[in-house]
mmCIF file of C-alpha atoms in Angstrom:
data_model
loop_
_atom_site.group_PDB
_atom_site.id
_atom_site.type_symbol
_atom_site.label_atom_id
_atom_site.label_comp_id
_atom_site.label_asym_id
_atom_site.label_seq_id
_atom_site.Cartn_x
_atom_site.Cartn_y
_atom_site.Cartn_z
ATOM 1 C CA MET A 1 -0.110 -0.032 0.327
ATOM 2 C CA ASP A 2 1.170 3.304 -0.694
ATOM 3 C CA GLU A 3 2.085 6.123 2.073
ATOM 4 C CA PRO A 4 -0.156 8.596 2.139
ATOM 5 C CA SER A 5 0.475 11.870 0.655
ATOM 6 C CA TYR A 6 -0.050 13.738 4.065
ATOM 7 C CA THR A 7 1.684 12.076 7.301
ATOM 8 C CA VAL A 8 0.642 15.409 9.509
ATOM 9 C CA LEU A 9 -2.569 16.573 10.599
ATOM 10 C CA VAL A 10 -3.117 20.197 11.774
ATOM 11 C CA ALA A 11 -6.561 20.731 12.774
ATOM 12 C CA GLY A 12 -7.970 24.133 13.794
ATOM 13 C CA ILE A 13 -11.191 23.757 16.284
ATOM 14 C CA GLY A 14 -13.529 26.686 17.112
ATOM 15 C CA ASN A 15 -16.336 29.072 16.228
ATOM 16 C CA VAL A 16 -15.156 32.333 15.345
ATOM 17 C CA PHE A 17 -18.019 33.886 16.378
ATOM 18 C CA HIS A 18 -17.362 32.862 19.610
ATOM 19 C CA GLY A 19 -14.783 35.361 20.683
ATOM 20 C CA ASP A 20 -11.260 33.577 21.857
ATOM 21 C CA ASP A 21 -13.049 30.248 20.697
ATOM 22 C CA GLY A 22 -11.962 30.949 17.067
ATOM 23 C CA PHE A 23 -8.007 31.148 17.703
ATOM 24 C CA GLY A 24 -7.610 27.518 16.214
ATOM 25 C CA VAL A 25 -8.941 28.571 12.831
ATOM 26 C CA GLU A 26 -6.871 31.457 12.924
ATOM 27 C CA VAL A 27 -3.643 29.779 13.604
ATOM 28 C CA VAL A 28 -4.594 27.530 10.925
ATOM 29 C CA ARG A 29 -5.295 30.192 8.401
ATOM 30 C CA ARG A 30 -2.132 31.690 9.298
ATOM 31 C CA LEU A 31 -0.177 28.661 8.561
ATOM 32 C CA GLU A 32 -2.032 27.941 5.311
ATOM 33 C CA LYS A 33 -0.460 31.251 3.988
ATOM 34 C CA ARG A 34 3.424 29.833 5.124
ATOM 35 C CA PRO A 35 5.649 27.971 3.469
ATOM 36 C CA LEU A 36 4.889 24.580 4.950
ATOM 37 C CA PRO A 37 6.842 21.006 4.833
ATOM 38 C CA ALA A 38 5.768 18.616 2.419
ATOM 39 C CA GLY A 39 3.203 15.985 4.186
ATOM 40 C CA VAL A 40 1.096 18.531 6.010
ATOM 41 C CA ASP A 41 -2.265 18.990 5.930
ATOM 42 C CA VAL A 42 -3.363 22.383 7.554
ATOM 43 C CA THR A 43 -7.444 22.287 7.782
ATOM 44 C CA ASP A 44 -9.974 24.701 9.662
ATOM 45 C CA PHE A 45 -12.708 22.477 11.229
ATOM 46 C CA GLY A 46 -14.289 24.759 12.501
ATOM 47 C CA ILE A 47 -17.017 23.149 14.667
ATOM 48 C CA ARG A 48 -17.528 20.227 12.295
ATOM 49 C CA GLY A 49 -16.584 17.537 14.554
ATOM 50 C CA ILE A 50 -17.734 15.001 12.047
ATOM 51 C CA ASP A 51 -15.220 16.042 9.404
ATOM 52 C CA LEU A 52 -12.442 15.944 11.992
ATOM 53 C CA MET A 53 -13.451 12.426 13.313
ATOM 54 C CA TYR A 54 -13.381 11.073 10.084
ATOM 55 C CA ALA A 55 -10.219 12.671 8.817
ATOM 56 C CA LEU A 56 -8.279 10.967 11.872
ATOM 57 C CA GLY A 57 -8.708 8.049 9.817
ATOM 58 C CA ASP A 58 -7.398 8.979 6.748
ATOM 59 C CA GLY A 59 -3.721 7.847 7.471
ATOM 60 C CA TYR A 60 -2.122 10.315 9.384
ATOM 61 C CA LYS A 61 0.906 9.676 11.716
ATOM 62 C CA THR A 62 0.736 12.628 13.336
ATOM 63 C CA VAL A 63 -2.262 14.900 14.470
ATOM 64 C CA VAL A 64 -1.977 18.174 16.003
ATOM 65 C CA LEU A 65 -5.639 19.995 17.722
ATOM 66 C CA VAL A 66 -5.281 23.682 17.636
ATOM 67 C CA ASP A 67 -7.482 25.382 20.017
ATOM 68 C CA ALA A 68 -8.531 27.581 23.083
ATOM 69 C CA ALA A 69 -8.669 25.809 25.486
ATOM 70 C CA GLU A 70 -9.152 26.521 29.803
ATOM 71 C CA ARG A 71 -6.399 25.295 31.876
ATOM 72 C CA GLY A 72 -5.653 27.887 34.727
ATOM 73 C CA HIS A 73 -2.825 29.935 33.340
ATOM 74 C CA ALA A 74 -2.642 33.679 32.258
ATOM 75 C CA PRO A 75 -4.720 34.790 29.374
ATOM 76 C CA GLY A 76 -2.990 34.045 25.602
ATOM 77 C CA THR A 77 -0.564 31.453 27.398
ATOM 78 C CA VAL A 78 0.353 28.632 24.771
ATOM 79 C CA SER A 79 0.743 25.336 25.440
ATOM 80 C CA LEU A 80 2.003 22.078 24.032
ATOM 81 C CA ILE A 81 -0.016 19.445 25.752
ATOM 82 C CA GLU A 82 2.121 15.814 24.852
ATOM 83 C CA PRO A 83 1.423 12.887 26.911
ATOM 84 C CA ASP A 84 3.335 9.814 27.241
ATOM 85 C CA ASP A 85 1.117 7.812 25.745
ATOM 86 C CA ALA A 86 -1.125 9.265 23.120
ATOM 87 C CA GLY A 87 -4.019 6.975 23.976
ATOM 88 C CA GLY A 88 -4.274 8.871 27.588
ATOM 89 C CA LEU A 89 -4.970 12.425 26.056
ATOM 90 C CA ASP A 90 -7.088 14.100 28.549
ATOM 91 C CA PHE A 91 -9.301 17.310 27.267
ATOM 92 C CA GLY A 92 -10.887 17.510 30.478
ATOM 93 C CA GLY A 93 -9.651 21.584 31.254
ATOM 94 C CA THR A 94 -11.141 22.613 27.581
ATOM 95 C CA ALA A 95 -13.384 24.790 26.995
ATOM 96 C CA VAL A 96 -15.012 23.495 23.569
ATOM 97 C CA ASP A 97 -18.752 23.168 24.922
ATOM 98 C CA ALA A 98 -19.526 26.413 23.242
ATOM 99 C CA HIS A 99 -18.645 25.854 19.717
ATOM 100 C CA GLY A 100 -20.413 21.800 19.313
ATOM 101 C CA LEU A 101 -16.939 19.886 19.547
ATOM 102 C CA ASP A 102 -16.057 18.683 21.640
ATOM 103 C CA PRO A 103 -12.045 16.662 21.226
ATOM 104 C CA ALA A 104 -12.557 14.481 23.647
ATOM 105 C CA LYS A 105 -15.558 12.985 22.762
ATOM 106 C CA VAL A 106 -14.664 13.368 18.824
ATOM 107 C CA LEU A 107 -11.201 11.358 19.656
ATOM 108 C CA ARG A 108 -13.331 8.533 21.934
ATOM 109 C CA LEU A 109 -15.283 7.725 18.846
ATOM 110 C CA ALA A 110 -12.552 7.583 16.457
ATOM 111 C CA ARG A 111 -10.588 4.995 18.865
ATOM 112 C CA GLU A 112 -13.865 3.200 19.131
ATOM 113 C CA ASN A 113 -13.788 2.897 15.578
ATOM 114 C CA GLY A 114 -10.329 2.364 15.163
ATOM 115 C CA ARG A 115 -9.414 5.763 13.011
ATOM 116 C CA ALA A 116 -7.079 7.180 15.615
ATOM 117 C CA PRO A 117 -3.783 7.999 14.602
ATOM 118 C CA SER A 118 -1.134 6.815 16.913
ATOM 119 C CA ARG A 119 0.411 10.371 18.036
ATOM 120 C CA ILE A 120 -1.671 13.109 18.845
ATOM 121 C CA LEU A 121 -0.626 16.771 20.360
ATOM 122 C CA LEU A 122 -3.081 19.516 21.578
ATOM 123 C CA VAL A 123 -1.050 23.152 21.329
ATOM 124 C CA ALA A 124 -3.820 24.921 23.266
ATOM 125 C CA CYS A 125 -4.816 28.763 24.427
ATOM 126 C CA GLU A 126 -5.918 30.609 27.673
ATOM 127 C CA PRO A 127 -8.620 32.779 26.539
ATOM 128 C CA SER A 128 -9.208 35.721 28.300
ATOM 129 C CA SER A 129 -12.523 34.423 28.854
ATOM 130 C CA GLN A 130 -14.779 31.668 29.412
ATOM 131 C CA THR A 131 -16.454 31.378 26.482
ATOM 132 C CA THR A 132 -20.864 30.431 26.209
ATOM 133 C CA ASP A 133 -23.152 29.512 23.863
ATOM 134 C CA ALA A 134 -24.565 33.441 24.718
ATOM 135 C CA THR A 135 -20.610 34.627 23.171
ATOM 136 C CA TRP A 136 -21.191 36.703 20.407
ATOM 137 C CA GLU A 137 -17.960 38.433 19.023
ATOM 138 C CA MET A 138 -16.018 37.865 15.735
ATOM 139 C CA ALA A 139 -12.942 39.431 17.231
ATOM 140 C CA LEU A 140 -10.116 37.638 19.142
ATOM 141 C CA SER A 141 -9.136 39.688 22.564
ATOM 142 C CA ALA A 142 -6.013 41.160 22.479
ATOM 143 C CA ALA A 143 -4.275 38.784 24.637
ATOM 144 C CA VAL A 144 -5.085 35.647 22.378
ATOM 145 C CA SER A 145 -4.260 37.487 19.437
ATOM 146 C CA MET A 146 -0.918 38.180 20.170
ATOM 147 C CA ALA A 147 -0.586 34.604 21.124
ATOM 148 C CA VAL A 148 -1.422 33.303 17.708
ATOM 149 C CA ASP A 149 1.930 33.849 16.214
ATOM 150 C CA ASP A 150 3.919 32.026 18.745
ATOM 151 C CA ALA A 151 1.637 29.343 18.066
ATOM 152 C CA VAL A 152 2.368 29.246 14.437
ATOM 153 C CA ARG A 153 6.031 29.129 15.553
ATOM 154 C CA LEU A 154 5.618 26.624 17.913
ATOM 155 C CA ILE A 155 3.823 24.184 15.149
ATOM 156 C CA GLU A 156 6.384 25.064 12.745
ATOM 157 C CA ARG A 157 9.374 23.772 14.870
ATOM 158 C CA LEU A 158 7.002 21.201 16.267
ATOM 159 C CA LEU A 159 6.351 20.065 12.694
ATOM 160 C CA GLU A 160 10.001 20.109 11.720
ATOM 161 C CA LYS A 161 10.423 17.510 14.925
ATOM 162 C CA GLU A 162 7.823 15.280 13.874
ATOM 163 C CA LEU A 163 8.723 15.195 9.896
ATOM 164 C CA ALA A 164 12.371 14.092 10.785
ATOM 165 C CA ALA A 165 11.186 11.272 13.254
ATOM 166 C CA GLU A 166 9.428 9.783 10.655
ATOM 167 C CA ARG A 167 12.009 9.902 8.167
ATOM 168 C CA GLY A 168 14.381 8.017 10.564
ATOM 169 C CA CYS A 169 16.323 11.201 12.071
ATOM 170 C CA GLY A 170 15.349 10.738 15.601
ATOM 171 C CA ASN A 171 11.730 10.738 17.131
ATOM 172 C CA ALA A 172 9.873 12.067 19.980
ATOM 173 C CA GLU A 173 11.148 9.100 22.558
ATOM 174 C CA GLY A 174 14.725 10.084 21.569
ATOM 175 C CA ASN A 175 16.054 7.577 19.537
ATOM 176 C CA PRO A 176 19.303 8.105 17.209
ATOM 177 C CA ARG A 177 19.309 9.588 14.060
ATOM 178 C CA ARG A 178 20.323 8.084 10.648
ATOM 179 C CA ALA A 179 23.029 8.670 9.402
ATOM 180 C CA GLY A 180 23.277 12.001 7.146
ATOM 181 C CA CYS A 181 20.069 13.438 9.161
ATOM 182 C CA ALA A 182 20.288 17.151 10.349
ATOM 183 C CA PRO A 183 21.848 18.077 13.753
ATOM 184 C CA ASP A 184 19.226 17.807 16.258
ATOM 185 C CA ASP A 185 17.963 21.540 17.938
ATOM 186 C CA ASP A 186 17.079 20.759 21.277
ATOM 187 C CA ARG A 187 15.209 23.874 21.607
ATOM 188 C CA ALA A 188 12.602 22.628 19.114
ATOM 189 C CA VAL A 189 11.901 19.823 21.084
ATOM 190 C CA HIS A 190 11.351 21.765 24.314
ATOM 191 C CA ALA A 191 8.867 24.281 22.426
ATOM 192 C CA GLY A 192 6.313 24.006 25.404
ATOM 193 C CA HIS A 193 7.084 20.404 26.838
ATOM 194 C CA ASP A 194 9.466 18.318 28.032
ATOM 195 C CA ARG A 195 10.636 14.340 26.490
ATOM 196 C CA ARG A 196 8.375 13.239 29.373
ATOM 197 C CA GLY A 197 5.216 14.375 27.586
ATOM 198 C CA ARG A 198 4.969 17.059 30.589
ATOM 199 C CA GLU A 199 3.427 20.348 30.011
ATOM 200 C CA GLY A 200 4.895 24.119 29.925
ATOM 201 C CA ASP A 201 4.208 26.824 28.268
ATOM 202 C CA ALA A 202 5.431 27.727 24.496
ATOM 203 C CA GLY A 203 9.192 28.543 24.076
ATOM 204 C CA HIS A 204 12.339 28.452 22.956
ATOM 205 C CA ALA A 205 13.134 26.103 25.965
ATOM 206 C CA PRO A 206 11.659 24.399 29.017
ATOM 207 C CA VAL A 207 9.551 26.932 30.739
ATOM 208 C CA HIS A 208 10.954 26.752 34.679
ATOM 209 C CA GLU A 209 9.493 28.622 37.875
ATOM 210 C CA GLY A 210 10.913 32.377 37.600
ATOM 211 C CA GLN A 211 11.211 32.366 33.780
ATOM 212 C CA VAL A 212 8.833 34.427 31.401
ATOM 213 C CA ASP A 213 6.401 32.665 28.614
ATOM 214 C CA VAL A 214 6.214 33.514 25.377
ATOM 215 C CA ASN A 215 4.267 36.777 25.782
ATOM 216 C CA GLY A 216 6.904 38.236 28.658
ATOM 217 C CA ARG A 217 5.281 37.293 31.096
ATOM 218 C CA PRO A 218 7.066 36.015 34.732
#
């Protein structure tokens, strides 16, 4: 069987009519305007949960979900959430009910139908306020708007890492690189998470206590 044309899916999730809930949509819109490596499919799924579920079974090796999520951080904080086991990904803290697309439910259905990829990541941004069905605002808040470019840069570094792993140039578990591969850049590895899959704010290095995040906050 031929390898799929695309091996990584970046899926934007959100409702542009619900303020900061449109974060994932805006991120993928900007990514679509930038040069991306071969093998990357960037798609705005908006509130189309069923479409996303079917897309998860299209042969992608890695899926990166981009969404606004309430995780108790400062507004505009971008985080990359990577569990040790993709099957254990927990979206319990995400605020997605307002746009009718609950990633946890979509992934659960996909796994039950044998359609889930082996590797799933979430790039999340802390909204400035809680989104509800009564929220009608077509603009992102200032903090979340400023975080869009941070998320774009984080995803670009992540894509380089994921595609290098598929080529055999090392992988997310730290396996050795093949001869002839470019040297690894640990700064890309640490963009928002560590090698054990723990969460951190997005940036060029792991965020330790006392450091500032990508938005310049302590």
